[in-house]
mmCIF file of N, CA and C in Angstrom:
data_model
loop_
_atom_site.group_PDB
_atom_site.id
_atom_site.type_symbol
_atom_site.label_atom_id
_atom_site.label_comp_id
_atom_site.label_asym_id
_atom_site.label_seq_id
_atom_site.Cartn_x
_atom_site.Cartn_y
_atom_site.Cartn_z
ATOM 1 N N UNK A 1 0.849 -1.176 0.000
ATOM 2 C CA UNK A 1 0.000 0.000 0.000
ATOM 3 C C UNK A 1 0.891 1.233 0.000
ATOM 4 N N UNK A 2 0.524 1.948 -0.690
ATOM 5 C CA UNK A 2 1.130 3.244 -0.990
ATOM 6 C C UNK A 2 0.207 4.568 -0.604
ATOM 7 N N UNK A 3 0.387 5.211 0.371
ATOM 8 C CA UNK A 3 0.221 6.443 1.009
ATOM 9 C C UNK A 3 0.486 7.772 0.629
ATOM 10 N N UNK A 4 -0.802 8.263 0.289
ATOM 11 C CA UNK A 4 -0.075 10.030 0.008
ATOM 12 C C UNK A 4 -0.824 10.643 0.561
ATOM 13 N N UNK A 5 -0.287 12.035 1.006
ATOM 14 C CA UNK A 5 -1.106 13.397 1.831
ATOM 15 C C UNK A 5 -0.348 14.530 0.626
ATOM 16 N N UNK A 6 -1.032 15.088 0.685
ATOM 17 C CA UNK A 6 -0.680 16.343 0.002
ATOM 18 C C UNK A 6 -1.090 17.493 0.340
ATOM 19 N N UNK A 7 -0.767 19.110 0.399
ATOM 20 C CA UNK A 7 -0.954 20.317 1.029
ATOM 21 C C UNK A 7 -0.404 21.174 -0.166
ATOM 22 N N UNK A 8 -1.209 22.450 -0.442
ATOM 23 C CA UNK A 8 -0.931 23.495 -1.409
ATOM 24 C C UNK A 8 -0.225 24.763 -0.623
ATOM 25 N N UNK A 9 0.407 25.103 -0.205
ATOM 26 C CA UNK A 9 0.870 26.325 0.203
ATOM 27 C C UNK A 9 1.477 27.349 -0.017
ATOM 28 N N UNK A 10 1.072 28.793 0.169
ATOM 29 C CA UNK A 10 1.361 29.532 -0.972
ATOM 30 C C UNK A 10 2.047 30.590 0.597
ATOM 31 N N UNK A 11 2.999 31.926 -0.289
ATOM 32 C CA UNK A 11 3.611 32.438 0.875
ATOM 33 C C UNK A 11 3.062 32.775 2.763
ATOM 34 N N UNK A 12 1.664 33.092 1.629
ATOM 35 C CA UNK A 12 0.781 33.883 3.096
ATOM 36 C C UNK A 12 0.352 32.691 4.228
ATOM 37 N N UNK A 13 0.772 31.114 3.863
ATOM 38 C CA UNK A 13 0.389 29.741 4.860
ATOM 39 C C UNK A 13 1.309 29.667 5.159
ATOM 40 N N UNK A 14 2.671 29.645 4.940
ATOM 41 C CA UNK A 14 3.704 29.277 5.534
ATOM 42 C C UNK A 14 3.485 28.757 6.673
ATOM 43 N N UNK A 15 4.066 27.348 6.727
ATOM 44 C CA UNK A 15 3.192 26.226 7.924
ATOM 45 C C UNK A 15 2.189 25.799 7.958
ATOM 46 N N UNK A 16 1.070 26.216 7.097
ATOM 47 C CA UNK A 16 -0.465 25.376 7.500
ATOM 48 C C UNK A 16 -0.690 24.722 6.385
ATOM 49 N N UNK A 17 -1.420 23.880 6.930
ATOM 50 C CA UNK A 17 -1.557 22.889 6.123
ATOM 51 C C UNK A 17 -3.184 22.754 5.658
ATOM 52 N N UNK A 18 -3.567 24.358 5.171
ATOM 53 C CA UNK A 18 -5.037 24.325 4.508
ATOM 54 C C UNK A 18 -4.859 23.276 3.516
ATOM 55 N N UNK A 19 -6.006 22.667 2.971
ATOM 56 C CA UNK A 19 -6.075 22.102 1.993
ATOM 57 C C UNK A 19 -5.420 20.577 1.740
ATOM 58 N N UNK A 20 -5.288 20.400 3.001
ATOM 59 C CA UNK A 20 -4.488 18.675 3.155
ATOM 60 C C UNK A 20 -5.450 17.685 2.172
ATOM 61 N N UNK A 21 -5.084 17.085 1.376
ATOM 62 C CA UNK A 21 -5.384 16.161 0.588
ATOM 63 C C UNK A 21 -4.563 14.433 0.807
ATOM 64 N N UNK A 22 -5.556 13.594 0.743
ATOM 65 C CA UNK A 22 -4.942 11.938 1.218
ATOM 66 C C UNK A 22 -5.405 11.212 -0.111
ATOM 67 N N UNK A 23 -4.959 10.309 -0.840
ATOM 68 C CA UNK A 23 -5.350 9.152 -1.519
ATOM 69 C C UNK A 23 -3.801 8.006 -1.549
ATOM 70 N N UNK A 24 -4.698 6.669 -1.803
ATOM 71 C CA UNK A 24 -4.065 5.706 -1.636
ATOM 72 C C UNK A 24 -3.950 4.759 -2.499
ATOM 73 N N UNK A 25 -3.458 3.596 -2.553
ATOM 74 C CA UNK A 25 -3.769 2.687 -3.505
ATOM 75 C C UNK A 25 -3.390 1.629 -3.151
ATOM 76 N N UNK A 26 -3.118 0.215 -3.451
ATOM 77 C CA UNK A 26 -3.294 -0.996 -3.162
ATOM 78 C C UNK A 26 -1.386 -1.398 -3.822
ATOM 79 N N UNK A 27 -0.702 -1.755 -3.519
ATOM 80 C CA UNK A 27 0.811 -2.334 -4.233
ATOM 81 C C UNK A 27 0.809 -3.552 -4.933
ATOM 82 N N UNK A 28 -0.455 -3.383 -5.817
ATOM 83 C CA UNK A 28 -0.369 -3.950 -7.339
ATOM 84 C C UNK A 28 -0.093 -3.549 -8.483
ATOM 85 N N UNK A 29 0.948 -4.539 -9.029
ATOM 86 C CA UNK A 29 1.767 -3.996 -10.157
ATOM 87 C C UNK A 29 0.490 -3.339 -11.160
ATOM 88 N N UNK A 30 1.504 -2.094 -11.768
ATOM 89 C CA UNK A 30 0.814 -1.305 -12.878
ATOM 90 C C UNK A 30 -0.309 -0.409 -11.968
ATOM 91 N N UNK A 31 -0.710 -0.419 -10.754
ATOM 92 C CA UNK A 31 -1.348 0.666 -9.730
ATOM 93 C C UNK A 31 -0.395 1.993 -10.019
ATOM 94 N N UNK A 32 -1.434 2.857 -10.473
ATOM 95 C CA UNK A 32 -1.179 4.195 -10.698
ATOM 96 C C UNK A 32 -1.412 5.435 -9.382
ATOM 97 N N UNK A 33 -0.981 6.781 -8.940
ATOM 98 C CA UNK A 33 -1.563 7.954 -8.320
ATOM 99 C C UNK A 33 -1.026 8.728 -9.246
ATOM 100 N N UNK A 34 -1.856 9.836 -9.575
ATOM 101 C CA UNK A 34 -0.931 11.032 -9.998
ATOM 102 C C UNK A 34 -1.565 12.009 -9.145
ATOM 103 N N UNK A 35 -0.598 13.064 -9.624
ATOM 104 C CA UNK A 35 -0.597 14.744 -8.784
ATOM 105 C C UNK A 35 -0.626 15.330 -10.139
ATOM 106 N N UNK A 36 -1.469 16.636 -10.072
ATOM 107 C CA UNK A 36 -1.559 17.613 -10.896
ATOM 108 C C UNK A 36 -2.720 18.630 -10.813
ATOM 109 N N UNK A 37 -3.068 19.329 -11.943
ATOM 110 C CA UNK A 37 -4.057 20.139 -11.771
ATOM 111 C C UNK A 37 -5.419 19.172 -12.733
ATOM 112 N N UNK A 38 -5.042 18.414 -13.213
ATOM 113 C CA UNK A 38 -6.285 17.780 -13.776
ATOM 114 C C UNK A 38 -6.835 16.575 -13.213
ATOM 115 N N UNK A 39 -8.359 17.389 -12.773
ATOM 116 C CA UNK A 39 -8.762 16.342 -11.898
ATOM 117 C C UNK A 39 -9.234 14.743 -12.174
ATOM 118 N N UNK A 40 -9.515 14.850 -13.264
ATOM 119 C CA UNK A 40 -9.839 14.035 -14.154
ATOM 120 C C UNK A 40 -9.121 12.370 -14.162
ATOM 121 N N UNK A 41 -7.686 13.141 -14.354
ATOM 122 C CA UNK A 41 -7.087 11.684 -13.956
ATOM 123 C C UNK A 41 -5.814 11.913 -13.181
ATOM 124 N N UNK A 42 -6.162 12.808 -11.742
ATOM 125 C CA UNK A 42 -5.064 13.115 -10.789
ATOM 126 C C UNK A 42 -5.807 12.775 -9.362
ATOM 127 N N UNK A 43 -5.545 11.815 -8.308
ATOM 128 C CA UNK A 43 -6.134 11.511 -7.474
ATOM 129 C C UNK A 43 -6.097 12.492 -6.037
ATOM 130 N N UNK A 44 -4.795 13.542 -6.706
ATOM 131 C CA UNK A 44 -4.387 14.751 -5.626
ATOM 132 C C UNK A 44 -4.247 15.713 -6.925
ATOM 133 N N UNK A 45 -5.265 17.018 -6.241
ATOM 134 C CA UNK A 45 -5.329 17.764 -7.482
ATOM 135 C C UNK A 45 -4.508 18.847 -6.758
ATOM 136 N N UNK A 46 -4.376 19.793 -7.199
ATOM 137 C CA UNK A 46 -3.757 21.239 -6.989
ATOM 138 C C UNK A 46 -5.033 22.347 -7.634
ATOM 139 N N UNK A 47 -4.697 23.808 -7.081
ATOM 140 C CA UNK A 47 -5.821 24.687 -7.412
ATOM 141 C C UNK A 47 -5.176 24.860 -8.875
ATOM 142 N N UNK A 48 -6.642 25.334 -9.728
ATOM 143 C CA UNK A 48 -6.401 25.014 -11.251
ATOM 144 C C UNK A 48 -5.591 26.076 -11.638
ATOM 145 N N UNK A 49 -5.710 27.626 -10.835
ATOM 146 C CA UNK A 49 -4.705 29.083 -11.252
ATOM 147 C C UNK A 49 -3.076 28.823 -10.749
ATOM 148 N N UNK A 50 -2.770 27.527 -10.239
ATOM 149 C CA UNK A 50 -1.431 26.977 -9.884
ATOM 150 C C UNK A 50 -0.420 26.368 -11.120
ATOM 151 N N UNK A 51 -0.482 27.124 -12.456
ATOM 152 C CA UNK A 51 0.040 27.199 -13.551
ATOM 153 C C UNK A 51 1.165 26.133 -13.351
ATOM 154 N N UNK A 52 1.911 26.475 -12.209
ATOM 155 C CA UNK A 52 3.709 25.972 -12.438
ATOM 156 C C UNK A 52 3.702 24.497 -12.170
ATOM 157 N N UNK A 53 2.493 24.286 -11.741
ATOM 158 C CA UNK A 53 1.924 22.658 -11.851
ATOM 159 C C UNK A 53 1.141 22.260 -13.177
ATOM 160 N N UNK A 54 1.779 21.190 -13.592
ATOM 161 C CA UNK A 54 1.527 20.515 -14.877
ATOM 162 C C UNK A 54 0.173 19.770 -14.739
ATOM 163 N N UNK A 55 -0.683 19.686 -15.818
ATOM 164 C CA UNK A 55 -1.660 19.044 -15.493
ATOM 165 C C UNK A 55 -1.917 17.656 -15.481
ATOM 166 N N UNK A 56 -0.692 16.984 -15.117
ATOM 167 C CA UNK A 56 -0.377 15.579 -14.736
ATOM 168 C C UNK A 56 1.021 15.790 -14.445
ATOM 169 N N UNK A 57 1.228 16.317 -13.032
ATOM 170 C CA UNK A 57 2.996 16.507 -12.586
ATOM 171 C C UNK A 57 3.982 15.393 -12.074
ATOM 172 N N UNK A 58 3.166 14.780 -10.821
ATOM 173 C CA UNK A 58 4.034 13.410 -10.774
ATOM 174 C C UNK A 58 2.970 12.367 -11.192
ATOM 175 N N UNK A 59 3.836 11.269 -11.154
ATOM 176 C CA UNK A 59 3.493 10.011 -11.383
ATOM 177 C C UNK A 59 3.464 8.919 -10.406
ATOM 178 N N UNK A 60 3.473 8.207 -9.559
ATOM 179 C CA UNK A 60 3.606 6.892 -8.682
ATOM 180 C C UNK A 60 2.857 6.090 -9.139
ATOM 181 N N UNK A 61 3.814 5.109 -9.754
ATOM 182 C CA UNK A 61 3.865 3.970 -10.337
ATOM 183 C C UNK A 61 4.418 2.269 -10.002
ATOM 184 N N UNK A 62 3.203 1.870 -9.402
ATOM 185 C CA UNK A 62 3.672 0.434 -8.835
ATOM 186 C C UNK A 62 4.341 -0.829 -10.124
ATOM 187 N N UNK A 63 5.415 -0.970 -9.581
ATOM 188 C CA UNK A 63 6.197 -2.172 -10.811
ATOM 189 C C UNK A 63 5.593 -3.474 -10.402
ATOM 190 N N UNK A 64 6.434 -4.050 -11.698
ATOM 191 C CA UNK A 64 6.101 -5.761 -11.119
ATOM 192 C C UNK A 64 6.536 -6.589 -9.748
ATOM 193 N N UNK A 65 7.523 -6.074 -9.051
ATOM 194 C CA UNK A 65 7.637 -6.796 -7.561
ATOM 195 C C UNK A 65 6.996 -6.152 -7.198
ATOM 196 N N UNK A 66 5.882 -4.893 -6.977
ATOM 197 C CA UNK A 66 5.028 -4.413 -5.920
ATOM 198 C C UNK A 66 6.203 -3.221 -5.182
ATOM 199 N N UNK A 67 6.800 -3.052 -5.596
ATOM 200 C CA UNK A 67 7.869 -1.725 -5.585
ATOM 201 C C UNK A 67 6.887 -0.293 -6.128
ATOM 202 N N UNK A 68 7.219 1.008 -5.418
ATOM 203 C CA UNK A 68 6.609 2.036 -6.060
ATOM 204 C C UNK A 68 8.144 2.789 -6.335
ATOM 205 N N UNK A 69 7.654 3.402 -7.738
ATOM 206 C CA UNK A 69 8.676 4.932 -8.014
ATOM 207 C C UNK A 69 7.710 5.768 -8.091
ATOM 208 N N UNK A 70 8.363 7.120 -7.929
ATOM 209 C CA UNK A 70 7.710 8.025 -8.538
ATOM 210 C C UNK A 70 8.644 8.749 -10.219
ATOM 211 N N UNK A 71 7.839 9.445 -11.022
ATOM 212 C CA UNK A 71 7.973 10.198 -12.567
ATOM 213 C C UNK A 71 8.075 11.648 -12.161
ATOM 214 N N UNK A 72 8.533 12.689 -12.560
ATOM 215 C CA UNK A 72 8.159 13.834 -12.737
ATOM 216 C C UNK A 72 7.955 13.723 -14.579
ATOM 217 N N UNK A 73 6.556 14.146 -14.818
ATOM 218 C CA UNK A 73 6.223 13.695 -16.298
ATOM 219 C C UNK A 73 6.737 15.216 -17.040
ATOM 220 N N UNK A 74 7.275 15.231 -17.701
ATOM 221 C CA UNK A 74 7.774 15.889 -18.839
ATOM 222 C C UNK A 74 6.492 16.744 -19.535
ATOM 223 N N UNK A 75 6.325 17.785 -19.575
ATOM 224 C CA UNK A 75 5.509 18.938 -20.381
ATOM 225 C C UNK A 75 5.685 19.334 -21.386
ATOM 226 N N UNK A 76 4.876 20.031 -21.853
ATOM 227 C CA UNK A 76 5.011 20.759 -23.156
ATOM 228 C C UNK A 76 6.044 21.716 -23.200
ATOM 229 N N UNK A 77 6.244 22.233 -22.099
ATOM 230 C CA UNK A 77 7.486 22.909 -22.419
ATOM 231 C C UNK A 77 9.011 22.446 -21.643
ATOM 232 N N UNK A 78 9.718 23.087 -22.704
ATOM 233 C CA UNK A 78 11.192 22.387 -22.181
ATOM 234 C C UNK A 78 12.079 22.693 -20.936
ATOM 235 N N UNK A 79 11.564 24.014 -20.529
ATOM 236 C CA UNK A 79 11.836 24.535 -19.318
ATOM 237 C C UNK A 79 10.788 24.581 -18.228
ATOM 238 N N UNK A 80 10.774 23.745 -17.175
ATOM 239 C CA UNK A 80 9.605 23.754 -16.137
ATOM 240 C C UNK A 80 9.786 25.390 -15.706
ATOM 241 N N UNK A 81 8.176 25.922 -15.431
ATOM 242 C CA UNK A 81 8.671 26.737 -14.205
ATOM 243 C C UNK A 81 8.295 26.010 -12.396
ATOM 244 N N UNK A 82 8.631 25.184 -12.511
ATOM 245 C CA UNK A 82 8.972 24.513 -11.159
ATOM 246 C C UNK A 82 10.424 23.713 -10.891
ATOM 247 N N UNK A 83 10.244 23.751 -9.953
ATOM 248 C CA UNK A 83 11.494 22.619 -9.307
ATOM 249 C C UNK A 83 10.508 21.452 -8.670
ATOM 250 N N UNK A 84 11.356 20.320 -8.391
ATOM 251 C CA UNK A 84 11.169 19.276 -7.496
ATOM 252 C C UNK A 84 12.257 18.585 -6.932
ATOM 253 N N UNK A 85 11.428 18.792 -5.170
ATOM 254 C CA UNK A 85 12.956 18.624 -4.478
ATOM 255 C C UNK A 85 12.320 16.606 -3.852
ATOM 256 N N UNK A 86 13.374 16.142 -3.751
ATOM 257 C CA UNK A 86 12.240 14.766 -3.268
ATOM 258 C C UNK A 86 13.299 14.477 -1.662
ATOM 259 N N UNK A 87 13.347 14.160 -0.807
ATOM 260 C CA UNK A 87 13.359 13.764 0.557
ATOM 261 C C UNK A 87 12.689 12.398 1.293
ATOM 262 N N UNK A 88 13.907 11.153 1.940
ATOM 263 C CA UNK A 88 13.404 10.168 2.728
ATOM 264 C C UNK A 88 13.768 10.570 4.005
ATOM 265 N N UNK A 89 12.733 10.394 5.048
ATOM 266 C CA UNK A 89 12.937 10.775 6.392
ATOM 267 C C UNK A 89 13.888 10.475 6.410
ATOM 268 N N UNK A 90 14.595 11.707 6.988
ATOM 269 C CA UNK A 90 15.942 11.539 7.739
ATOM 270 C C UNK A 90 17.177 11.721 6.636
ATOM 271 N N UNK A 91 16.766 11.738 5.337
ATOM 272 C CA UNK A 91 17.463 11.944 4.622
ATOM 273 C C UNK A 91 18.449 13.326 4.228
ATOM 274 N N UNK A 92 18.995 13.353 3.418
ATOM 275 C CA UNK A 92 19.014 14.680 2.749
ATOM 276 C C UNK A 92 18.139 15.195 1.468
ATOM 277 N N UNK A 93 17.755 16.669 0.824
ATOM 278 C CA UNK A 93 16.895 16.471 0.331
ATOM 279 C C UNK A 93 17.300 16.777 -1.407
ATOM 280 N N UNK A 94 17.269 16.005 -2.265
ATOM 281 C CA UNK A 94 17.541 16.064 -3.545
ATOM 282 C C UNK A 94 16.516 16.862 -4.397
ATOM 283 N N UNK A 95 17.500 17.014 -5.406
ATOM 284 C CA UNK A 95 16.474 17.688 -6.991
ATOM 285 C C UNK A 95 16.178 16.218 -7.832
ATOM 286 N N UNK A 96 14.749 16.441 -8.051
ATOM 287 C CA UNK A 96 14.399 15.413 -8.626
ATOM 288 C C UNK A 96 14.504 16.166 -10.360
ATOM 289 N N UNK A 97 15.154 15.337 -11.146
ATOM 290 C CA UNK A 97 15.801 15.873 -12.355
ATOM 291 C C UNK A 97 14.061 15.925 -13.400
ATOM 292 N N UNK A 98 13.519 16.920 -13.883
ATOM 293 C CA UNK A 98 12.468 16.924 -15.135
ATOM 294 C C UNK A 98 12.919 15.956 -16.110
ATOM 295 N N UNK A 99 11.432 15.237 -15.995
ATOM 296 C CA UNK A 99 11.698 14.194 -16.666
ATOM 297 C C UNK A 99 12.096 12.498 -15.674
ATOM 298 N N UNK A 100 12.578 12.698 -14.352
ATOM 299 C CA UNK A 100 13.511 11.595 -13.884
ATOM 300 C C UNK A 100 12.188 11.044 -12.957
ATOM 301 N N UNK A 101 13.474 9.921 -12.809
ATOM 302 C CA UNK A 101 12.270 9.128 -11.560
ATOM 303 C C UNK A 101 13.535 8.457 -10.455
ATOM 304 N N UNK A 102 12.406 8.609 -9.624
ATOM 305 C CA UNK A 102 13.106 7.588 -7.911
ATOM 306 C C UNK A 102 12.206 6.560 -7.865
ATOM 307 N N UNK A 103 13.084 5.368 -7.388
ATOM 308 C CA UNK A 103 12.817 4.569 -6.793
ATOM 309 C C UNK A 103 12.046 4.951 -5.151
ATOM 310 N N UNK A 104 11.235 4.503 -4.776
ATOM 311 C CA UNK A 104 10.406 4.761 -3.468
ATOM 312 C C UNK A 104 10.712 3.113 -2.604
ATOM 313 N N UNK A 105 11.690 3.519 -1.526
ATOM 314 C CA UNK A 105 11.913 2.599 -0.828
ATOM 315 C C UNK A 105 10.914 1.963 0.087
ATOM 316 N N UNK A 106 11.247 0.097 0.138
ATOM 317 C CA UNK A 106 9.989 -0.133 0.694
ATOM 318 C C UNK A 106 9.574 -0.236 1.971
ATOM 319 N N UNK A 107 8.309 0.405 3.137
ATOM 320 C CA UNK A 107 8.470 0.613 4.061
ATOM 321 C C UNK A 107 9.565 2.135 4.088
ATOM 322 N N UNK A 108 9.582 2.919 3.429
ATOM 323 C CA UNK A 108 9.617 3.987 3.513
ATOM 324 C C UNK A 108 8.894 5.310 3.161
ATOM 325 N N UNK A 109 9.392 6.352 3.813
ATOM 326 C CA UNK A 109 8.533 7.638 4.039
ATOM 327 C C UNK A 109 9.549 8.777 3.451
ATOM 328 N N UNK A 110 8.826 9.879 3.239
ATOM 329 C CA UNK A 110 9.261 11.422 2.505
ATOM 330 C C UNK A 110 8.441 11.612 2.192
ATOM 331 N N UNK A 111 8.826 12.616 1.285
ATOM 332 C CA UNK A 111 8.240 14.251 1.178
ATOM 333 C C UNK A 111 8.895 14.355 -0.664
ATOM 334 N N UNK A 112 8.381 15.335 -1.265
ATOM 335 C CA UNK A 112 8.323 15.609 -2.979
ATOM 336 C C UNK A 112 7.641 16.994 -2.373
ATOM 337 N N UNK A 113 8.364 17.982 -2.903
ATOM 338 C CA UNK A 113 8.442 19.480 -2.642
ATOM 339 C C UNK A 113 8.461 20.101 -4.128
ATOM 340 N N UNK A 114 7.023 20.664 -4.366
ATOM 341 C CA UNK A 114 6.799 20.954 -6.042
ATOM 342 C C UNK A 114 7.144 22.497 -5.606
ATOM 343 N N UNK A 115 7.888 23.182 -6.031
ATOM 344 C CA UNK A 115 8.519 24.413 -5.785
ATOM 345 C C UNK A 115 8.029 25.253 -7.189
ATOM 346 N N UNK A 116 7.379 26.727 -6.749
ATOM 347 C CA UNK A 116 6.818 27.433 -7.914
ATOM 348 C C UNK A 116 8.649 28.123 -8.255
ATOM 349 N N UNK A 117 9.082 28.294 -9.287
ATOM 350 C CA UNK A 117 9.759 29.307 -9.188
ATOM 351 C C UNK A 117 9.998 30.779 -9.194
ATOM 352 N N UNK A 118 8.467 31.259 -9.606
ATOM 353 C CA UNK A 118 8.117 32.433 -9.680
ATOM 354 C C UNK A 118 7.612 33.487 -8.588
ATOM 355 N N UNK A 119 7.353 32.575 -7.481
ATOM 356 C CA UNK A 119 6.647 32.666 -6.140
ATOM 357 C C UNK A 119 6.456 32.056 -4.989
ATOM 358 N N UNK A 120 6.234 32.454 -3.921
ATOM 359 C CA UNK A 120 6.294 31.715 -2.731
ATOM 360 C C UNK A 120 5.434 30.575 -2.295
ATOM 361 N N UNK A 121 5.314 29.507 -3.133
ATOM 362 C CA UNK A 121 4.370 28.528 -3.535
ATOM 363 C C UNK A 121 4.793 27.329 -3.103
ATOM 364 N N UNK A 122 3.926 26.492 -2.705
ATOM 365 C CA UNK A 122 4.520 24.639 -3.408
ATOM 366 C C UNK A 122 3.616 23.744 -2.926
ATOM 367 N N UNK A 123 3.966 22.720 -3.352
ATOM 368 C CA UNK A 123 3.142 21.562 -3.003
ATOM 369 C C UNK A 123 3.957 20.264 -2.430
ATOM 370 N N UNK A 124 3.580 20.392 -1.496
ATOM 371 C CA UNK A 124 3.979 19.101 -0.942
ATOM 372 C C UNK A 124 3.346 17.999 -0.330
ATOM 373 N N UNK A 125 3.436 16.823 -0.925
ATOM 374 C CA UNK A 125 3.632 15.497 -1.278
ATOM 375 C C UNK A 125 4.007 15.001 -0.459
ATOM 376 N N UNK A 126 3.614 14.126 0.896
ATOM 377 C CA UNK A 126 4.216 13.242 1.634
ATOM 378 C C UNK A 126 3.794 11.656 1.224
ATOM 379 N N UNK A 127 4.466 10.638 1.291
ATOM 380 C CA UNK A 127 4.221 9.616 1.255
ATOM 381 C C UNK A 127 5.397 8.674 2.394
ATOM 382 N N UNK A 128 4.551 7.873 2.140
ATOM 383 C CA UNK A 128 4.350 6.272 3.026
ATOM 384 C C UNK A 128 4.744 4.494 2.565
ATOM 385 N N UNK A 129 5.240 4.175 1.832
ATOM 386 C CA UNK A 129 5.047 2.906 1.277
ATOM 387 C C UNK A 129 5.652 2.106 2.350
ATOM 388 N N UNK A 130 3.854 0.938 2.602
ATOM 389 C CA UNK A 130 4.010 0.095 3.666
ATOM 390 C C UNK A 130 4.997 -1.247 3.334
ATOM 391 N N UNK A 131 5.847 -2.241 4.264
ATOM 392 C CA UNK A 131 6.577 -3.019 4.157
ATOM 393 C C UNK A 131 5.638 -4.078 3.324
#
């Protein structure tokens, strides 16, 4: 089982966590979540005037051993205006490369930090994947 919470926060929240969002899924291979602004086929949406979010931004994607990664999916344009920083408790916290993917360790926890670059914005992404 794979765990997500998600929170939109823009300069004026700094620290709160309006807008906490949870969905989950089962660790069967080819089990999908995405994040984005389209609700349609994103199980954690973002507000729709949140431009620097793609309208399908990440991906978590269960493989064939029941392993999750996550995608940052590639856009129409060649320059994001976001960053993504990704973090395992206790870790240090990396740039997740446009375009790249992590492995999501199993029985592990972090954080995916969608960073606006234009503004005091982001979204963050906690997850969970149970042993």
């Amino acid at each position: 089982m794979l765990e997500l919470t998600m929170a939109s926060v823009s300069g004026t929240d700094a620290g709160a966590t309006a807008g906490m969002q949870m969905a989950d899924a089962p660790s069967e291979p080819g089990a999908v979540l995405r994040v984005g602004r389209d609700r349609g086929v994103c199980r954690l949406a973002t507000p729709d005037d949140w431009l620097f979010v793609s309208r399908v931004h990440l991906e978590f994607l269960c493989g064939p051993e029941g392993t999750w990664q996550v995608t940052w999916l590639r856009g129409s344009h060649d320059d994001p205006s976001s960053e993504v920083r990704f973090a395992l408790v206790g870790g240090a916290q990396q740039t997740l490369p446009y375009g790249g993917t992590a492995k999501l360790p199993l029985g592990g926890a972090g954080e995916l930090v969608i960073l606006d670059r234009t503004g005091p914005r982001s979204v963050n992404v906690g997850f969970y994947q149970e042993a």
